[in-house]
Tab-separated table of C-alpha atoms and ligand atoms in Angstrom:
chain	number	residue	atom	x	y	z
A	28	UNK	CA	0.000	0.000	0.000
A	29	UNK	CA	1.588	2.891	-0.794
A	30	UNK	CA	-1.020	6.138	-0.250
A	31	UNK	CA	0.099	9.145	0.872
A	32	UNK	CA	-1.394	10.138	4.498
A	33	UNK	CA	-3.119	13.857	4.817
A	34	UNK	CA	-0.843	13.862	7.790
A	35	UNK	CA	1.990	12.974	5.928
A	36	UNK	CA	4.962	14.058	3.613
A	37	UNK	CA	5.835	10.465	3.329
A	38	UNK	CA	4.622	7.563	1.513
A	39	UNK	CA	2.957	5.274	4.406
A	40	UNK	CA	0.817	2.021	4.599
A	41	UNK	CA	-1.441	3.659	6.975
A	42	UNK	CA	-4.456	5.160	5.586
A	43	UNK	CA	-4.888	8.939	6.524
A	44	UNK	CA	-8.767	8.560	6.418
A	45	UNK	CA	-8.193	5.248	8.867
A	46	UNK	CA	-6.742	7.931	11.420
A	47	UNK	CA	-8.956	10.400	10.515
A	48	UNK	CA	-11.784	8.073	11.796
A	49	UNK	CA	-10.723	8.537	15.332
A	50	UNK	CA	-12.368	11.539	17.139
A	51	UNK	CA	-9.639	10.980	20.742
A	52	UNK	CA	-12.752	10.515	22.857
A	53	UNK	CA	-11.079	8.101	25.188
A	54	UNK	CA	-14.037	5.860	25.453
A	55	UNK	CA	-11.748	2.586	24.170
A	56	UNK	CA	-9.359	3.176	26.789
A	57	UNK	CA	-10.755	1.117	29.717
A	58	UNK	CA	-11.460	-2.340	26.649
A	59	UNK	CA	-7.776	-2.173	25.428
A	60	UNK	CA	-5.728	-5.428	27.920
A	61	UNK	CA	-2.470	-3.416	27.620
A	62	UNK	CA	-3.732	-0.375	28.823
A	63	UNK	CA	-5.436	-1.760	32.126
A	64	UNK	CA	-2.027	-3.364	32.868
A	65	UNK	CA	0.558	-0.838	31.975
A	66	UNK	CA	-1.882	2.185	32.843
A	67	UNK	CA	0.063	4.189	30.007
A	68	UNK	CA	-2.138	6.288	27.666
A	69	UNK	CA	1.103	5.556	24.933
A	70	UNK	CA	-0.642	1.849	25.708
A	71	UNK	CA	-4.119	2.714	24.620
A	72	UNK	CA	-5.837	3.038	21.448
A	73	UNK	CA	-5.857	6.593	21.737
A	74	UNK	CA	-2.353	7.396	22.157
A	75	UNK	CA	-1.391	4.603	19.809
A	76	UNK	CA	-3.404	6.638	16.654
A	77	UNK	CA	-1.928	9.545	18.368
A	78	UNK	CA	1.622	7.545	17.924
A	79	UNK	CA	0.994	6.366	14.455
A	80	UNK	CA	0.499	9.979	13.640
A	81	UNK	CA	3.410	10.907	14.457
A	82	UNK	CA	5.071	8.123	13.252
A	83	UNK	CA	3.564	8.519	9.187
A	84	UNK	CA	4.132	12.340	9.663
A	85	UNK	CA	7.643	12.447	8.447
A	86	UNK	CA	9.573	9.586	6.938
A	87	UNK	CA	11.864	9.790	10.266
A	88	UNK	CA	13.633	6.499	11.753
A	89	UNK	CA	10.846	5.958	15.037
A	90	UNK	CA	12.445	6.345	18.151
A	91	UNK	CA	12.426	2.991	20.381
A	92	UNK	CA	9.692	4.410	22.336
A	93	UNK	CA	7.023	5.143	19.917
A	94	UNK	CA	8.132	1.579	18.759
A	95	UNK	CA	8.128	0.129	22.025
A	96	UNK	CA	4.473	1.320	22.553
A	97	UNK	CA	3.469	0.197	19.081
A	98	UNK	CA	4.739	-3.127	19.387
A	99	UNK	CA	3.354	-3.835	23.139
A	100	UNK	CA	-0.465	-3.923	21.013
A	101	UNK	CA	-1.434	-7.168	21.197
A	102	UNK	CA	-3.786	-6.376	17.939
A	103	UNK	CA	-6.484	-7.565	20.164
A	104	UNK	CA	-8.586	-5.658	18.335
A	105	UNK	CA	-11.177	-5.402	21.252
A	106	UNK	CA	-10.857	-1.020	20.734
A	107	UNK	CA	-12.891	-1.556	17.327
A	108	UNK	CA	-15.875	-3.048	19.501
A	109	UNK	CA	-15.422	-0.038	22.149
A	110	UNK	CA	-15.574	2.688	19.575
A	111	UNK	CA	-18.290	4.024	18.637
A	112	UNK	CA	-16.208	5.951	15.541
A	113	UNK	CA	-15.339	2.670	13.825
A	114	UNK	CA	-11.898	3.083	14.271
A	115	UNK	CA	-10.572	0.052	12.062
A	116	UNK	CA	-7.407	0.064	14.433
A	117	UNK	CA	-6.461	-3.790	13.404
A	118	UNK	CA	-6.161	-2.117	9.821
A	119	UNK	CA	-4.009	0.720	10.876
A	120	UNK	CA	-1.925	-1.347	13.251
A	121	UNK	CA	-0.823	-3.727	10.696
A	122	UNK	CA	-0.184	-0.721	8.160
A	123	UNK	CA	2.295	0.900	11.212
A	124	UNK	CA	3.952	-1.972	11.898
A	125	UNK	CA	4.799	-2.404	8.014
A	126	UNK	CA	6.246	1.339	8.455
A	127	UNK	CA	8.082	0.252	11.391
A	128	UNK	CA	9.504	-2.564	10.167
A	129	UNK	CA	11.025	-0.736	7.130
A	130	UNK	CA	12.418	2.033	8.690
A	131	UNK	CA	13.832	1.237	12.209
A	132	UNK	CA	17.020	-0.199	13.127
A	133	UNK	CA	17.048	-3.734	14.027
A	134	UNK	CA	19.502	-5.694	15.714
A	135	UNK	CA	20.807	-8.857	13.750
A	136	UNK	CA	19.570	-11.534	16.328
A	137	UNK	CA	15.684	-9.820	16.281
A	138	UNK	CA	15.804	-9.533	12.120
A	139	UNK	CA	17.228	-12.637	11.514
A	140	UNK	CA	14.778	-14.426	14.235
A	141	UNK	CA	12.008	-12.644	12.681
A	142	UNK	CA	12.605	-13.887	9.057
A	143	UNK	CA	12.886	-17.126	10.016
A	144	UNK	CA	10.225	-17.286	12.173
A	145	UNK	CA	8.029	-15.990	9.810
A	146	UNK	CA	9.773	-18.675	6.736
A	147	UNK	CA	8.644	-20.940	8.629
A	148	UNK	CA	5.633	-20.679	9.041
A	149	UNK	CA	5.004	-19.855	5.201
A	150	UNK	CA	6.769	-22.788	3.912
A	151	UNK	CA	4.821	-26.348	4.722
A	152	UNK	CA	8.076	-28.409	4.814
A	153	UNK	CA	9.962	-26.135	7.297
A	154	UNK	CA	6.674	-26.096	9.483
A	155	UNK	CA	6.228	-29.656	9.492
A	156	UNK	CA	9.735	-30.298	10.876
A	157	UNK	CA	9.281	-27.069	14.084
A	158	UNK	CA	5.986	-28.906	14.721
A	159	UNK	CA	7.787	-32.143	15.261
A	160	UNK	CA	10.577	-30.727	17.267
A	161	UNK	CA	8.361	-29.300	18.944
A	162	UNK	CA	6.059	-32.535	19.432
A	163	UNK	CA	8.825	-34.334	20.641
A	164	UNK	CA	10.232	-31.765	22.647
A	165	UNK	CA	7.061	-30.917	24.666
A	166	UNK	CA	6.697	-34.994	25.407
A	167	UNK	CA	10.104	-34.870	26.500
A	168	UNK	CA	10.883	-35.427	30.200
A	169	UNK	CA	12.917	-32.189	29.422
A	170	UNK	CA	9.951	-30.029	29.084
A	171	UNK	CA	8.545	-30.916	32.165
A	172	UNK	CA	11.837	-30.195	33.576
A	173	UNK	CA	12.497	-26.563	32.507
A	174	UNK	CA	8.886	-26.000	32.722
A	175	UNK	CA	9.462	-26.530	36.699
A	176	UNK	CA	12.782	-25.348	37.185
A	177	UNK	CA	14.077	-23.650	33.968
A	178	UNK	CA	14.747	-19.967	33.637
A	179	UNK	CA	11.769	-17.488	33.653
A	180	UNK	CA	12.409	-17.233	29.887
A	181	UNK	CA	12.490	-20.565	29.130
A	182	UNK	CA	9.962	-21.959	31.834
A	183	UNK	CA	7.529	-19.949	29.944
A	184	UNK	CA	7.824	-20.411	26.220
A	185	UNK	CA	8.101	-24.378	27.055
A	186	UNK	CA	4.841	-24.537	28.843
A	187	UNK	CA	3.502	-23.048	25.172
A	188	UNK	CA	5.195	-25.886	23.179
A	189	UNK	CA	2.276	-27.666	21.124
A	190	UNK	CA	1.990	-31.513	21.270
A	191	UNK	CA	0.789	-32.735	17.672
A	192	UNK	CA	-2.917	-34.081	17.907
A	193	UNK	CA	-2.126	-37.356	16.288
A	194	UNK	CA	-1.088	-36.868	12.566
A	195	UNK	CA	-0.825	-33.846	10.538
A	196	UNK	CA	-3.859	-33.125	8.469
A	197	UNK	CA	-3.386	-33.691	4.564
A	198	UNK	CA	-6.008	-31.767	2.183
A	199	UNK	CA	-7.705	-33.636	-0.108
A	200	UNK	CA	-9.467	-32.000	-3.559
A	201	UNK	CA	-13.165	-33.350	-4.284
A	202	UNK	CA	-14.949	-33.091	-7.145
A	203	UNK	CA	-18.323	-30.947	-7.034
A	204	UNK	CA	-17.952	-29.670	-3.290
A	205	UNK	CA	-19.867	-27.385	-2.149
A	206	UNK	CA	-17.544	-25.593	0.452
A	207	UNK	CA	-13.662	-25.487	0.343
A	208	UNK	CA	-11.501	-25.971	3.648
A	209	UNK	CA	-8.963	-23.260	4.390
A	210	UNK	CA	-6.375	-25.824	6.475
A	211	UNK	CA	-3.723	-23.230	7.668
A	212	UNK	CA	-0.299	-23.599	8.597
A	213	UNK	CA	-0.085	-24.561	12.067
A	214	UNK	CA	-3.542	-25.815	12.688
A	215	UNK	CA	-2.567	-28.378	9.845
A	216	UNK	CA	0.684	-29.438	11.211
A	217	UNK	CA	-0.052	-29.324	14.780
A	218	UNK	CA	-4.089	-29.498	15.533
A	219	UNK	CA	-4.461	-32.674	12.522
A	220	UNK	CA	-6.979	-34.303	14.560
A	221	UNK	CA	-9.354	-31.074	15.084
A	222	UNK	CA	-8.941	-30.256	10.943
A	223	UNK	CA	-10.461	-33.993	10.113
A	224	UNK	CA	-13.341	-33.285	12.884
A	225	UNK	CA	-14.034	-30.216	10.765
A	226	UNK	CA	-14.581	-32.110	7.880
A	227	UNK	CA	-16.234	-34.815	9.578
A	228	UNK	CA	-19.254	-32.368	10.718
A	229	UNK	CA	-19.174	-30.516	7.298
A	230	UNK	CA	-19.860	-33.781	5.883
A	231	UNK	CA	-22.071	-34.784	8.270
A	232	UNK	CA	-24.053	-31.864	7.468
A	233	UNK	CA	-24.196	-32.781	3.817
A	234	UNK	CA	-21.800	-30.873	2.192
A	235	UNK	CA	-18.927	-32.114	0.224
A	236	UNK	CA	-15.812	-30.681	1.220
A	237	UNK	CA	-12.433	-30.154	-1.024
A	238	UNK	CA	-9.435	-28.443	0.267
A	239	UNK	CA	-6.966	-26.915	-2.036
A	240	UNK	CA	-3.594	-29.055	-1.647
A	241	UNK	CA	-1.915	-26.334	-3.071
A	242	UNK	CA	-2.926	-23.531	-0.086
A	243	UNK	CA	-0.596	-22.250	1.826
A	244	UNK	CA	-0.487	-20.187	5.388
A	245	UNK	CA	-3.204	-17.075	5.394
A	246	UNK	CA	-0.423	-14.352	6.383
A	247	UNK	CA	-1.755	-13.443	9.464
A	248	UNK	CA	1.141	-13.434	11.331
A	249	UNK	CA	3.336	-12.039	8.602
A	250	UNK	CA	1.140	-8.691	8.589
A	251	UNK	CA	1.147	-8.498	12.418
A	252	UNK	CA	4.982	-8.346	12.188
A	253	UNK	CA	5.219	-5.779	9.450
A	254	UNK	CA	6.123	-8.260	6.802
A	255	UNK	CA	3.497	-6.713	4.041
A	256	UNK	CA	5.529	-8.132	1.341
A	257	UNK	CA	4.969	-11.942	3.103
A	258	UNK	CA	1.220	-11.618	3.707
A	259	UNK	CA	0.599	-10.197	0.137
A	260	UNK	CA	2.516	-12.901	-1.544
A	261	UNK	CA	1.012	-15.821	0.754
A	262	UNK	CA	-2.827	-14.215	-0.301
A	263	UNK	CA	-1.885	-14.436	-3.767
A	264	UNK	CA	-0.518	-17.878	-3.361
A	265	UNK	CA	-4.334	-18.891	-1.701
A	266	UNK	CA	-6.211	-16.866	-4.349
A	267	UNK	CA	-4.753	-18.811	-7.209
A	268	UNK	CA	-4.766	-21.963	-4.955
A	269	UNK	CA	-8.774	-21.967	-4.460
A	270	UNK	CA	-9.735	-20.238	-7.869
A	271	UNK	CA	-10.994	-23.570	-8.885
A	272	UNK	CA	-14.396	-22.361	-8.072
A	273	UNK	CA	-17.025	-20.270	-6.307
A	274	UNK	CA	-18.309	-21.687	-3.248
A	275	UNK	CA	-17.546	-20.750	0.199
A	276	UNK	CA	-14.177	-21.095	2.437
A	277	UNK	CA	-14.995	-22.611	5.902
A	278	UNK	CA	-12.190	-21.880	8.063
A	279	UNK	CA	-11.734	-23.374	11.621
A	280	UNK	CA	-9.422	-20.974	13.361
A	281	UNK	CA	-10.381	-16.796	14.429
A	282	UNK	CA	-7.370	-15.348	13.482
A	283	UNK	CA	-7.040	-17.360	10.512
A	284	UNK	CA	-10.255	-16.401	9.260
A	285	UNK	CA	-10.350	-12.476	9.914
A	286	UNK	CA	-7.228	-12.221	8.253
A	287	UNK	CA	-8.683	-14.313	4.952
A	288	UNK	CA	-11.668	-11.979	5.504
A	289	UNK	CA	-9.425	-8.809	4.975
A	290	UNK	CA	-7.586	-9.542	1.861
A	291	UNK	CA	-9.770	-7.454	-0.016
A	292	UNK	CA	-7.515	-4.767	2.108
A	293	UNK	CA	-4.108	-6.653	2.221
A	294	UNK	CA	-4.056	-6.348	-1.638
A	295	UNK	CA	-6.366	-3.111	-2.299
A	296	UNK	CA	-3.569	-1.474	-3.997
A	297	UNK	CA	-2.442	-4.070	-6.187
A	298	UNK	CA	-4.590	-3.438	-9.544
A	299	UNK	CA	-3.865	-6.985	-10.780
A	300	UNK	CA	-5.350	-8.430	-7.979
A	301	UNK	CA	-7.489	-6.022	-5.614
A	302	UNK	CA	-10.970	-7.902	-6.956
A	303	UNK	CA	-9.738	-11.020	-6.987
A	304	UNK	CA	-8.843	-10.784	-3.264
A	305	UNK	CA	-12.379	-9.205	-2.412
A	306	UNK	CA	-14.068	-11.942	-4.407
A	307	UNK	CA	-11.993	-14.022	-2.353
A	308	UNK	CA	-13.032	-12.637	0.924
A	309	UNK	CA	-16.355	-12.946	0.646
A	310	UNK	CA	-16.315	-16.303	0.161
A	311	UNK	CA	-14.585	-17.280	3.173
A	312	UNK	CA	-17.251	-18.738	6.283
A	313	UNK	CA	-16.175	-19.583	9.809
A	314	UNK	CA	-16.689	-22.762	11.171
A	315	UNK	CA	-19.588	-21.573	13.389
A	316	UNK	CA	-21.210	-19.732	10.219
A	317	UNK	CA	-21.814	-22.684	8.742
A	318	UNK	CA	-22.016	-25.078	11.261
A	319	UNK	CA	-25.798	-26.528	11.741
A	320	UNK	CA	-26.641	-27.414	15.224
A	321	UNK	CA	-26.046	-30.947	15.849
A	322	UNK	CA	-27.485	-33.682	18.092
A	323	UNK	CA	-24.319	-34.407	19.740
A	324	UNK	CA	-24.798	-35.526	23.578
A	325	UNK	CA	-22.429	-35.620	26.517
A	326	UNK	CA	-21.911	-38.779	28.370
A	327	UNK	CA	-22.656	-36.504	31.499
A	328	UNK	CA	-23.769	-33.257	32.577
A	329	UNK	CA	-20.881	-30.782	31.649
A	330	UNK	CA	-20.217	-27.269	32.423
A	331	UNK	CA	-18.950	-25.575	29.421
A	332	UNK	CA	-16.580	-22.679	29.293
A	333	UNK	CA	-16.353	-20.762	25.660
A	334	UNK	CA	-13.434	-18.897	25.054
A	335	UNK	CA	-14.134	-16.367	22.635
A	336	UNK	CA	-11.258	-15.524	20.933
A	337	UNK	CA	-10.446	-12.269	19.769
A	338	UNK	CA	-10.461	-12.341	16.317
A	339	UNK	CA	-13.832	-13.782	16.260
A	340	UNK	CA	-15.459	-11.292	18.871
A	341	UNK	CA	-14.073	-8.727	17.806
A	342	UNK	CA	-12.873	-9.577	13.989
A	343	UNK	CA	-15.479	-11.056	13.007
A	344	UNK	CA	-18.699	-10.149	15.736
A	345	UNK	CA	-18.687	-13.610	15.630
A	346	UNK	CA	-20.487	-13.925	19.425
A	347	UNK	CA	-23.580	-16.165	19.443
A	348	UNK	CA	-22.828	-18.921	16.639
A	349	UNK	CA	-20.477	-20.838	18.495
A	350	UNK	CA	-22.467	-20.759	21.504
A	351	UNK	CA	-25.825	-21.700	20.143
A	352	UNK	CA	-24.035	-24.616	18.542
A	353	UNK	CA	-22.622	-25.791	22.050
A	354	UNK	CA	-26.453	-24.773	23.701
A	355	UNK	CA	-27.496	-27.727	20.940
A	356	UNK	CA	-25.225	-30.331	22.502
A	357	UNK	CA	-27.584	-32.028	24.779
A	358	UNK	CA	-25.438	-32.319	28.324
A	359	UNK	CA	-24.015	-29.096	28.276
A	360	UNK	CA	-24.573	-26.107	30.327
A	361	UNK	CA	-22.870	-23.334	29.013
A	362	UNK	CA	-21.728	-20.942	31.622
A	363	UNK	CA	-20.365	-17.435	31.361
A	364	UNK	CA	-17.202	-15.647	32.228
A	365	UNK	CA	-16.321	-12.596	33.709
A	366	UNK	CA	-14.737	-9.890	30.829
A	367	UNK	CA	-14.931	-12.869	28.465
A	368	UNK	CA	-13.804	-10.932	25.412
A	369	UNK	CA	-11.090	-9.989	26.914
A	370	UNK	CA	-7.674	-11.393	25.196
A	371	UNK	CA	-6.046	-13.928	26.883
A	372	UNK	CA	-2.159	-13.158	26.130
A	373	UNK	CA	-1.652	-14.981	23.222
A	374	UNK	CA	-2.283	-12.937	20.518
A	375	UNK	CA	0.172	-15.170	17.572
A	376	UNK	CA	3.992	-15.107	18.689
A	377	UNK	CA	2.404	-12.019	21.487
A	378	UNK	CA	3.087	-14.353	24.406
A	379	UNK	CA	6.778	-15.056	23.577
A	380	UNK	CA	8.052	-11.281	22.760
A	381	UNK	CA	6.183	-9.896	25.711
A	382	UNK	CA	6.086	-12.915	28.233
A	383	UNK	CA	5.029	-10.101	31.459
A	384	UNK	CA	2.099	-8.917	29.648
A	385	UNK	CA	1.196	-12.139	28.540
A	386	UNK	CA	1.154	-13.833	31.599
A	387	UNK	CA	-0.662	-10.839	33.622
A	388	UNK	CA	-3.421	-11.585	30.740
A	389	UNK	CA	-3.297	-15.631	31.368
A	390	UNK	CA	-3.651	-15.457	34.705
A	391	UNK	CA	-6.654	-13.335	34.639
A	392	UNK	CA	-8.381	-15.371	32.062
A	393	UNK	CA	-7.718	-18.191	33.839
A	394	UNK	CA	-8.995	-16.986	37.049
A	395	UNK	CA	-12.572	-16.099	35.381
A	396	UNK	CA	-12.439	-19.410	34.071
A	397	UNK	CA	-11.581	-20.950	37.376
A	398	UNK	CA	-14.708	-19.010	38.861
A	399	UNK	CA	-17.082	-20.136	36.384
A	400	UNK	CA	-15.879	-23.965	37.628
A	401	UNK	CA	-15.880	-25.231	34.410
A	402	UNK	CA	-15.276	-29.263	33.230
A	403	UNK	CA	-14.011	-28.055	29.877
A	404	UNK	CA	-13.297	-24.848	27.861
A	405	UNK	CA	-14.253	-24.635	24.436
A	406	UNK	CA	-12.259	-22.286	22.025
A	407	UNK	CA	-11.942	-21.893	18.371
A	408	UNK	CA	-8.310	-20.800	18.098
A	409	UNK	CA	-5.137	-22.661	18.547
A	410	UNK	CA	-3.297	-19.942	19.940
A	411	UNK	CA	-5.862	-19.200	22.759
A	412	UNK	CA	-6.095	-23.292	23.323
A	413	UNK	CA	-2.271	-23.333	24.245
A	414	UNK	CA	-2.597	-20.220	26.662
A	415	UNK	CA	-5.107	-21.500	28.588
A	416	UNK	CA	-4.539	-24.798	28.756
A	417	UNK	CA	-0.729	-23.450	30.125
A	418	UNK	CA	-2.439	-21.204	32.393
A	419	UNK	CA	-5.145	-23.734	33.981
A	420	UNK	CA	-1.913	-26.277	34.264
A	421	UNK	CA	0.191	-23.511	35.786
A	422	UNK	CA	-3.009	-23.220	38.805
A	423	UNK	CA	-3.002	-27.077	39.373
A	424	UNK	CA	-6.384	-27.688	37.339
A	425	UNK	CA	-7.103	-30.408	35.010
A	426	UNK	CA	-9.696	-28.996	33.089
A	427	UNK	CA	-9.171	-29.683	29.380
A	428	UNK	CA	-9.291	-27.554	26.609
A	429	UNK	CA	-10.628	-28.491	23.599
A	430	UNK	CA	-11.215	-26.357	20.082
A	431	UNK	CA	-14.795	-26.358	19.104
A	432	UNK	CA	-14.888	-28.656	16.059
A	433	UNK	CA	-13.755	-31.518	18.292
A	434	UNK	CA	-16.040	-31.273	20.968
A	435	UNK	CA	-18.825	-30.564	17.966
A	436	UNK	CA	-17.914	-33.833	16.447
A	437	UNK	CA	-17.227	-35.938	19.951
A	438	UNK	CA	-18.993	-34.235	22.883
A	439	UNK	CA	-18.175	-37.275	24.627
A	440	UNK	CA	-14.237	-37.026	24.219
A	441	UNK	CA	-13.672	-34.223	26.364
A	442	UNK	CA	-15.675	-36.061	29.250
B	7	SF4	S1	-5.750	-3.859	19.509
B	7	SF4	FE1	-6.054	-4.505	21.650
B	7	SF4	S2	-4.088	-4.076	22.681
B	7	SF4	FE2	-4.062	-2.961	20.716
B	7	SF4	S3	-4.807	-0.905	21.227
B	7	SF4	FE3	-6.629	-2.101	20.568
B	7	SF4	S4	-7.488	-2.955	22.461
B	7	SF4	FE4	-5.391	-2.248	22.933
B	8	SF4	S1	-10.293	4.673	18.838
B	8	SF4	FE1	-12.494	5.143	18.887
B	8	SF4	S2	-13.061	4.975	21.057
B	8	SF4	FE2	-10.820	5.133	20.967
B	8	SF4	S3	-10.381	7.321	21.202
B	8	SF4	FE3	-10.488	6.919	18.979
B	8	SF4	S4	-12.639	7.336	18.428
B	8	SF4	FE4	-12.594	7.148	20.669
């Protein structure tokens, strides 16, 4: 994106009518996590447009502070359901961090962790072999080990190490489908069992389901870090890759989806392929869109938990589908939490390049969850299934967490 901001004498991926949206009237402040834990208004919505203006204002190297403060947004998103403006912060956010990321200084170690991080992820091979060090690493008598006694550092990002749900999930093209399956990147390595329950209740539903072998990670992450280059090239890469025809794109996990859902955005400057990517977008269906209510039953009574994630609350004002589909489950009692769209520190790679936030954030989630005496949580994001499920281990419970399409398609598993 290259326009040119009304506040600006540089070129800038921010929009100046994005900024222009916001009006300063505070009333965000008290819904945005950071700012109720560092109590900074630099940590808020408001004095991160306030920032961002600053920042697109000149074509200056930011200093580490505005940085600092830009980076510390967990992209929650939770200010665009407090303002009554509209503010389409995610939007701008992801547009500042691309400015950030081209014109600060770096140190070698955080650069060169970054790109690979994010190569990764966008390359299926590389991912496949992380997710099985990290498989065998987190059923290692190791990871218990540092878990307990390890360095802060350490203790923490091993607690977050996933364990592979059986086998990776392999797509699998069908002729005359009627909805495609957007797989992701480490949903598909790492959650295999909960992508083949997805399918399962699609099918079960009626539908024929055929997902693109040749798809490819949505880009999510890569925008969050300023990588607009990545996340443009990976939407391409899934435009072309489910072009085969018109029908829609169930996707199983929130940040996953909102991101798919904005690529009329991510490429809205690129002629070639600006209505492709909206076409694109408005084919693409969460799980719980599509969904029907089932007649799934518990082998006993259970007290449900859902954990709404963030980029379905507040991404997508996805609020009610996933919990009318759990209300169908005969068994369950869904009970509420306290602030329960409130992020719960995980936020993508959030947790491990700003562990004290993080955990300040897990440990309040967990102690709503704890409240509401739950005998599972129910969440539709990997990301938020790993923080929690470290959190209610770090306070001694076993309560299980399970993602949605699994408990959808085996009520009695979790039990
Ligand atoms: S996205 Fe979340 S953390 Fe960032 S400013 Fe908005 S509410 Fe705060
Ligand atoms: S982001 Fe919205 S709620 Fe927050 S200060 Fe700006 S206009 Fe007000």
């Amino acid at each position: 994106m290259t326009a040119v901001s009304s506040h600006s004498v540089a070129p800038t991926h921010v929009r100046p009518e994005d900024l222009a949206t916001c009006i300063s009237c505070g009333l965000c402040l008290n819904d945005c996590p950071t700012y109720r834990v560092l109590g900074d208004e630099a940590d808020s919505p408001r004095g991160r447009i306030q920032l961002i203006r600053t920042l697109v204002a000149t074509d200056e190297r930011p200093t580490d502070e505005l940085a600092g403060h830009l980076d510390a947004c967990l992209v929650c998103r939770a200010c665009e359901t407090a303002c009554p403006s509209l503010v389409p912060f995610g939007r701008i956010m992801e547009g500042a961090r691309e400015v950030l990321r081209e014109r600060r200084r770096e140190g070698v170690v955080r650069r060169t962790v970054t790109r690979l991080g994010l190569a990764t992820i966008a390359y299926r091979h590389r991912l496949a072999r992380a997710s099985a060090l990290a498989d065998a690493y987190a059923r290692s008598p190791l990871a218990a080990v540092v878990r307990r006694f390890g360095p802060g550092a350490l203790a923490w990002a091993s607690s977050l190490a996933p364990k592979r749900e059986a086998e990776p999930y392999e797509p699998v093209e069908r002729e005359g489908a009627d909805l495609c399956f957007f797989a992701g990147c480490v949903m598909r390595e790492s959650f295999g069992e909960t992508e083949r329950a997805t399918v399962r209740l699609l099918e079960r539903d009626g539908h024929t389901v055929s997902a693109p072998v040749e798809q490819v990670c949505c880009g999510a992450l890569h925008a969050h870090a300023g990588d607009g280059d990545g996340a443009r090239e990976l939407a391409r890469f899934n435009i072309d890759a489910f072009a085969g025809s018109d029908v829609p794109i169930v996707v199983n996990a929130a940040g996953c989806g909102a991101h798919l859902k904005a690529y009329g955005d991510v490429l809205a400057d690129d002629p070639s392929w600006a209505e492709r990517a909206r076409r694109f977008a408005s084919r693409v269906r969460d799980l719980t869109e599509v969904a029907k209510p089932g007649a799934g039953k518990t082998p006993r009574p259970l007290r449900v938990v859902y954990q709404d994630a963030c980029h379905l609350a507040h991404g997508q004002k996805i609020r009610q589908q996933p919990r009318a589909l759990l209300r169908a489950v005969d068994g369950v009692t869904l009970v509420e939490i306290a602030d329960a769209e409130r992020c719960c520190g995980s936020a993508g790679i959030y947790n491990l390049t700003h562990p004290d936030i993080s955990q300040t954030l897990q440990r309040d989630k967990v102690a709503r969850i704890l409240d509401a005496r739950p005998d599972v949580v129910v969440s539709a994001n990997p990301g938020c299934m790993l923080q929690v499920a470290a959190g209610l281990r770090a306070a001694g419970s076993n309560v299980k967490v399970v993602h949605l399409a699994r408990f959808l398609d085996d009520p009695a598993a979790p039990g």
